[in-house]
CSV table of C-alpha atoms in Angstrom, one decimal:
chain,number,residue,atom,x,y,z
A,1,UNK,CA,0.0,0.0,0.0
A,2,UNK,CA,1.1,3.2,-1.4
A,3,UNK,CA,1.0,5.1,2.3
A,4,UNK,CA,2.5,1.6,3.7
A,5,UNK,CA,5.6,2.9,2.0
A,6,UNK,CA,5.2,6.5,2.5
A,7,UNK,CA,5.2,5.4,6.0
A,8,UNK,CA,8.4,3.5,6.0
A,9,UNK,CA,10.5,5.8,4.5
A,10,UNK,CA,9.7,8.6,6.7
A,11,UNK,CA,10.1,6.4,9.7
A,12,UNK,CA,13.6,4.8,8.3
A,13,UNK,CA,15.0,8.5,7.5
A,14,UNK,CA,14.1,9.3,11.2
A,15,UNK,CA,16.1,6.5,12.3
A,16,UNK,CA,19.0,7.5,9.8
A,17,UNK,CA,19.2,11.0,11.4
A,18,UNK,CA,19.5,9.2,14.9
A,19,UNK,CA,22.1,7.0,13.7
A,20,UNK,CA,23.9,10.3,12.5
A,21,UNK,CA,23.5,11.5,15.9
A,22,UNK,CA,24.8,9.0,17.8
A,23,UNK,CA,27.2,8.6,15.7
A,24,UNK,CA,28.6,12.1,16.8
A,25,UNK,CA,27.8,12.2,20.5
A,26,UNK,CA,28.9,8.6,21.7
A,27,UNK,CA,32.6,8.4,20.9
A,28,UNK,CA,33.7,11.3,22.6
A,29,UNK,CA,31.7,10.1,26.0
A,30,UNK,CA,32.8,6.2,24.9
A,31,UNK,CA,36.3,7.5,24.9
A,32,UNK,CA,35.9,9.0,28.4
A,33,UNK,CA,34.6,5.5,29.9
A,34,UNK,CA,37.6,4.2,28.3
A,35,UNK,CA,39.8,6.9,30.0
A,36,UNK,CA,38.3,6.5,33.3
A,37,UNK,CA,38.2,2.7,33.2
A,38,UNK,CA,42.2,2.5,31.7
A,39,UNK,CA,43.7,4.9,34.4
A,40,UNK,CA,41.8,3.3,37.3
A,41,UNK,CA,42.3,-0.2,36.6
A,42,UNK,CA,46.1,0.6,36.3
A,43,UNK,CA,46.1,2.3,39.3
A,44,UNK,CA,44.0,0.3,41.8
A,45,UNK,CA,44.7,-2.8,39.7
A,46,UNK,CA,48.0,-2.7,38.2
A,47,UNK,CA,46.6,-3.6,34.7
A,48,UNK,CA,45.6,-2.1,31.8
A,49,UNK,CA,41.8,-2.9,31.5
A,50,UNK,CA,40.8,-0.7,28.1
A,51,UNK,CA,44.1,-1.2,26.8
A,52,UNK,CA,44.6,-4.8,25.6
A,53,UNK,CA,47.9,-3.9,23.8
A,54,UNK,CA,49.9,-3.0,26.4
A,55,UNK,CA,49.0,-6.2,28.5
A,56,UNK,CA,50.3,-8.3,25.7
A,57,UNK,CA,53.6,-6.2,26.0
A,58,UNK,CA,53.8,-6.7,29.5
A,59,UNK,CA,53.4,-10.7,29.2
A,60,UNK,CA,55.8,-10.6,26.2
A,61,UNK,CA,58.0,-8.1,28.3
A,62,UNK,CA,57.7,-10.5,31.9
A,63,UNK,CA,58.7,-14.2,29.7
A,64,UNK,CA,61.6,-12.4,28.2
A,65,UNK,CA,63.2,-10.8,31.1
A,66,UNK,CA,61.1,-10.7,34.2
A,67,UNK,CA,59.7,-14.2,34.7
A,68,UNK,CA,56.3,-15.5,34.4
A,69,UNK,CA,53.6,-12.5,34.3
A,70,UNK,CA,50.9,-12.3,36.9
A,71,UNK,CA,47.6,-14.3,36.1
A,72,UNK,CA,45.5,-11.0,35.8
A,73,UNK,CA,47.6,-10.7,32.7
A,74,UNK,CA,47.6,-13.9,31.3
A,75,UNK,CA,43.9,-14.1,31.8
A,76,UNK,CA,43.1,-10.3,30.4
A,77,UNK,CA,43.1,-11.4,26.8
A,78,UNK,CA,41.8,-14.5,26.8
A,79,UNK,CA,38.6,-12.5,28.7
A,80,UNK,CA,38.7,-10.1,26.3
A,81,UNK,CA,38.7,-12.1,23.4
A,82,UNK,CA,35.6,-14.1,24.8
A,83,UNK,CA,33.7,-11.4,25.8
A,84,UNK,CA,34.0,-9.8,22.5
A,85,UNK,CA,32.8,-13.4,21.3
A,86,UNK,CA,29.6,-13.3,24.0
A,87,UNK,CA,28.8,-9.6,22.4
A,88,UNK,CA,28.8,-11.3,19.2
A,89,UNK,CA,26.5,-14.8,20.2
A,90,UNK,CA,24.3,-12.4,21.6
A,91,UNK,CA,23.9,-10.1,18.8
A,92,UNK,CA,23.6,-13.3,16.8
A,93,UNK,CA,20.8,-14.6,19.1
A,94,UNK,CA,18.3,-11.9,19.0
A,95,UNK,CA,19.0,-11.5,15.2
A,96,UNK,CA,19.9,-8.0,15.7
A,97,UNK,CA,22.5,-5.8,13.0
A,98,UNK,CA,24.3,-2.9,12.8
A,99,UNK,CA,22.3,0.1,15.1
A,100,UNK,CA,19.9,-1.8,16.5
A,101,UNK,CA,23.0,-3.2,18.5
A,102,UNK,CA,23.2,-0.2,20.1
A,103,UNK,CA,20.7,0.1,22.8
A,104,UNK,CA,21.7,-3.8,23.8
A,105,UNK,CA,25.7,-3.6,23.7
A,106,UNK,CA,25.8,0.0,25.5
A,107,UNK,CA,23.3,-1.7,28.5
A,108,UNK,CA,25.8,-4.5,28.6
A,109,UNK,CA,28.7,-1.9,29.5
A,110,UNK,CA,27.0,-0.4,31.8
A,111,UNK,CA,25.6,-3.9,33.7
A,112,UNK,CA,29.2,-5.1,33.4
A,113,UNK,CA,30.5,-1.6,34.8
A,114,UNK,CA,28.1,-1.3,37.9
A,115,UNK,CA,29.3,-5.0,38.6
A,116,UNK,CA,32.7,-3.7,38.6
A,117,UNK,CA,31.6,-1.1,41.2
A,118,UNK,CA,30.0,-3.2,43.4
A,119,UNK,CA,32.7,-5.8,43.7
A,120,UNK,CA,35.2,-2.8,44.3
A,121,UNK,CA,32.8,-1.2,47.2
A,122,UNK,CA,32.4,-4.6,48.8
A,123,UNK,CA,35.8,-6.8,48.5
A,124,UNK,CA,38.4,-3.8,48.5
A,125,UNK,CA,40.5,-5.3,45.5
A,126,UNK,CA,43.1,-2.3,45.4
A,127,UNK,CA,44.3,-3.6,48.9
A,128,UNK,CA,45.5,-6.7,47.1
A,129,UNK,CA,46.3,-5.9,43.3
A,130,UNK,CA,47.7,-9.5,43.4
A,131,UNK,CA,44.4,-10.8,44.7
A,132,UNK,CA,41.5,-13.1,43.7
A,133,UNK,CA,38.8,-10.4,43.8
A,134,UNK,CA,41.2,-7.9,41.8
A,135,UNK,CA,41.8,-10.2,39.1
A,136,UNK,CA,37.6,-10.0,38.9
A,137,UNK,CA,37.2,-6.7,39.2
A,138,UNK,CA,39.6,-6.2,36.5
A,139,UNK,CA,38.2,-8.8,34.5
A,140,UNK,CA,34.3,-7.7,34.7
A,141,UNK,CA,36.0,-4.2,33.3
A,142,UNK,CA,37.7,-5.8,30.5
A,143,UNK,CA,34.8,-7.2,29.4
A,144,UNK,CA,33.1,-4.0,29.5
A,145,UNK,CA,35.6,-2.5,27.2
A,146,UNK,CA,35.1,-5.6,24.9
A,147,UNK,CA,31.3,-5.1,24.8
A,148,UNK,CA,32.6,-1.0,23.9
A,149,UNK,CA,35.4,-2.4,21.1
A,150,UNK,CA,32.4,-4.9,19.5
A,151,UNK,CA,29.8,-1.5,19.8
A,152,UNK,CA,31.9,0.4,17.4
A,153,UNK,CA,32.7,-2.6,15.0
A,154,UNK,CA,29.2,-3.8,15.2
A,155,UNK,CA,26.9,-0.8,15.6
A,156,UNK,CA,28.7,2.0,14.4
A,157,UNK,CA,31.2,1.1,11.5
A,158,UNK,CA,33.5,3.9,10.7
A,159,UNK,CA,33.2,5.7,14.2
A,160,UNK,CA,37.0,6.6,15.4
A,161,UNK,CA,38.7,4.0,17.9
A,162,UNK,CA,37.7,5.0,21.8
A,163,UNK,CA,40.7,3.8,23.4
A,164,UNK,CA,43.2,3.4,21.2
A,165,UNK,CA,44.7,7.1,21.3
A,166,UNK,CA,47.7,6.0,18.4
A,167,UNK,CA,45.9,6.3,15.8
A,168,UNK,CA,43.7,8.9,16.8
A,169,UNK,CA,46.7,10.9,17.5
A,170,UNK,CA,48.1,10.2,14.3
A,171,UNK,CA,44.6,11.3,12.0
A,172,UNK,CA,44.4,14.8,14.2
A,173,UNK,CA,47.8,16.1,13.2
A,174,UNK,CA,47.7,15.0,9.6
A,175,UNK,CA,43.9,16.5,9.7
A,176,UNK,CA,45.4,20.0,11.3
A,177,UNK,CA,47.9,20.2,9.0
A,178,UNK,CA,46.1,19.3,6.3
A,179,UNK,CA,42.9,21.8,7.3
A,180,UNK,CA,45.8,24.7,8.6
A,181,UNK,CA,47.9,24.9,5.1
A,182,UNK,CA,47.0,25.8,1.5
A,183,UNK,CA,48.9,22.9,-0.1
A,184,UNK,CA,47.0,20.3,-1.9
A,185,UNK,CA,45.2,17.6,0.8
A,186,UNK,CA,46.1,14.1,0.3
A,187,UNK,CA,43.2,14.0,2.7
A,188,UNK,CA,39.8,13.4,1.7
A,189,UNK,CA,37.4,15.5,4.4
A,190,UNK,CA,40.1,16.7,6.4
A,191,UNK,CA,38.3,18.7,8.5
A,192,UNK,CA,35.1,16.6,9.4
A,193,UNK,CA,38.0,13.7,10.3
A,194,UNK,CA,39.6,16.5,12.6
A,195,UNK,CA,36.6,17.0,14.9
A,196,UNK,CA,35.8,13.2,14.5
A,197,UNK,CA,39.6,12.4,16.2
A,198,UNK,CA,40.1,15.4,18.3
A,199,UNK,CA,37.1,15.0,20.2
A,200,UNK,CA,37.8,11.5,21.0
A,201,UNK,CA,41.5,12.0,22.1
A,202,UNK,CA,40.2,15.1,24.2
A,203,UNK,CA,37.8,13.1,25.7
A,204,UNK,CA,39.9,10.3,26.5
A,205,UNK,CA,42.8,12.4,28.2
A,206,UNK,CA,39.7,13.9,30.3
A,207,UNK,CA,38.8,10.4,31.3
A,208,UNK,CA,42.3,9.7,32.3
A,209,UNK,CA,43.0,13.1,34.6
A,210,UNK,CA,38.8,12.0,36.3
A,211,UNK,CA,40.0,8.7,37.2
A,212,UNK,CA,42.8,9.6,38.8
A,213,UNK,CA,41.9,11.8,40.7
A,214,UNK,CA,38.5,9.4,41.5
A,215,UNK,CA,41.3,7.2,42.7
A,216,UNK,CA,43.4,9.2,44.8
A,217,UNK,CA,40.2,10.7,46.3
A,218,UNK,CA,37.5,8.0,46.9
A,219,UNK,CA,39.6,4.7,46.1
A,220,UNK,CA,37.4,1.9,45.3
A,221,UNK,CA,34.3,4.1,44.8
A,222,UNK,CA,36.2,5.8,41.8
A,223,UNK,CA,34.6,2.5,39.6
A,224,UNK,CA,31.1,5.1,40.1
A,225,UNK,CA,32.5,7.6,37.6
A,226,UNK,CA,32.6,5.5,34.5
A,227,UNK,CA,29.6,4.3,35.5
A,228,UNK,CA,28.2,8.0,35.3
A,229,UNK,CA,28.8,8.4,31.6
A,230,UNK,CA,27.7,4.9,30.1
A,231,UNK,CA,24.3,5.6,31.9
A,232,UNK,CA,24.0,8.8,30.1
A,233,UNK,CA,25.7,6.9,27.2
A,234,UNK,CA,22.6,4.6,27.4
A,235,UNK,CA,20.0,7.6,27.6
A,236,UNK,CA,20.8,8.7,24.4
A,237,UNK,CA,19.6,5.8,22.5
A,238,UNK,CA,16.0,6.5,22.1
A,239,UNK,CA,14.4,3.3,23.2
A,240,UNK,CA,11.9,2.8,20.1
A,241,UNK,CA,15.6,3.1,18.4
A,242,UNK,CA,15.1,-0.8,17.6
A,243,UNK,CA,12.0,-0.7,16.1
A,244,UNK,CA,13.4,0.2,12.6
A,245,UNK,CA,13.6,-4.1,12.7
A,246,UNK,CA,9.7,-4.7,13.5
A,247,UNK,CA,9.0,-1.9,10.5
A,248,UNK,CA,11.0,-3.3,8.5
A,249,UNK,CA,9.8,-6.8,8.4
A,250,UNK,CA,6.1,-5.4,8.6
A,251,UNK,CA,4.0,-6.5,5.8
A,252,UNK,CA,2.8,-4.0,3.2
């Protein structure tokens, strides 16, 4: 029916715009969960938990010179890989693609988050860094970062890395340069790719300088602050945002 499909393209070009939307507001405040969750897992933890790279350094780095590495780091990217691998069973699951991931992967970071808090409050891991109940707090926050890392593969392709400030670094002073001289780019939208990185990597040094000062000041209530932005993370997914699937598959 002709206003079947009227209907249907007015409501997918609503859900377009959100995905635009999203697509500029999340990264920034992803990249200061991954901040806040990095710097305090180092600090009360002694482990990178947003950073997956640098563990594998340090287990490379302790079997060449230092002797065996701790378990929290043999075990962090195991976890992370099978987290990432849960993220994907469960998309897979509840037949869900692309955006309408969003709303589900973002309340997994912050269920995953909150039980990172609560373990913190109640078992005091930063006493022990070494101990059983650090080794899960750490973990549980690992796995919130893999549910982040499958968001942006998953639900929004293209969107600039959250934690892994390298490359960011590296696109924001080609993009300056490139957006700051008159010679010819060898850039293609220079300037939309500057606010895209510079935003993130802003955002993710703000995260960093919050959590540790979280640390220093409140100790094992500084896992509450990363909880703070992936619940506002989560309230800007409009929750009729998976309905696009039901339209979709609606008969005409």
């Amino acid at each position: 029916m002709p206003e079947s499909g009227e209907s249907r393209l007015l409501f997918l070009s609503a859900n377009t715009h959100t995905v635009e939307q999203l697509r500029k507001r999340l990264p920034p405040l992803l990249s200061l969960i991954a901040g806040l969750v990095d710097v305090i897992g180092y600090l009360s933890l002694k482990l990178f938990t947003a950073h997956v790279t640098g563990n594998i350094v340090i287990i490379a780095a302790h079997l060449v010179y230092g002797g065996p590495p701790k378990m929290d780091q043999i075990l962090a990217v195991p976890v992370f890989m099978v987290a990432v691998a849960g993220v994907w069973i469960t998309a897979q699951a509840l037949h869900r693609r692309g955006p309408l991931l969003t709303r589900l992967l973002l309340l997994i970071q912050f269920f995953l988050l909150v039980c990172a808090l609560v373990v913190a409050v109640i078992y005091h891991p930063d006493a022990d860094p070494g101990g059983l109940m650090a080794d899960v707090t750490a973990m549980i926050a690992i796995a919130a970062m893999a549910s982040q890392y499958s968001f942006l593969q998953l639900a929004l392709p293209g969107a600039p890395s959250t934690a892994v400030m390298t490359g960011n670094l590296t696109k924001t002073v080609l993009a300056f340069l490139e957006t700051a001289t008159q010679r010819p780019p060898l850039m293609a939208d220079a300037r939309q790719q500057l606010r895209k990185t510079l935003h993130v990597v802003i955002g993710f040094f703000v995260g960093c300088l919050i959590g540790a000062g979280a640390v220093f000041w409140f100790q094992d209530w500084a896992w509450a602050f990363p909880v703070v932005p992936a619940g506002i993370a989560l309230a800007l997914v409009p929750r009729k945002h998976s309905a696009v699937s039901n339209q979709q598959s609606a008969p005409t």
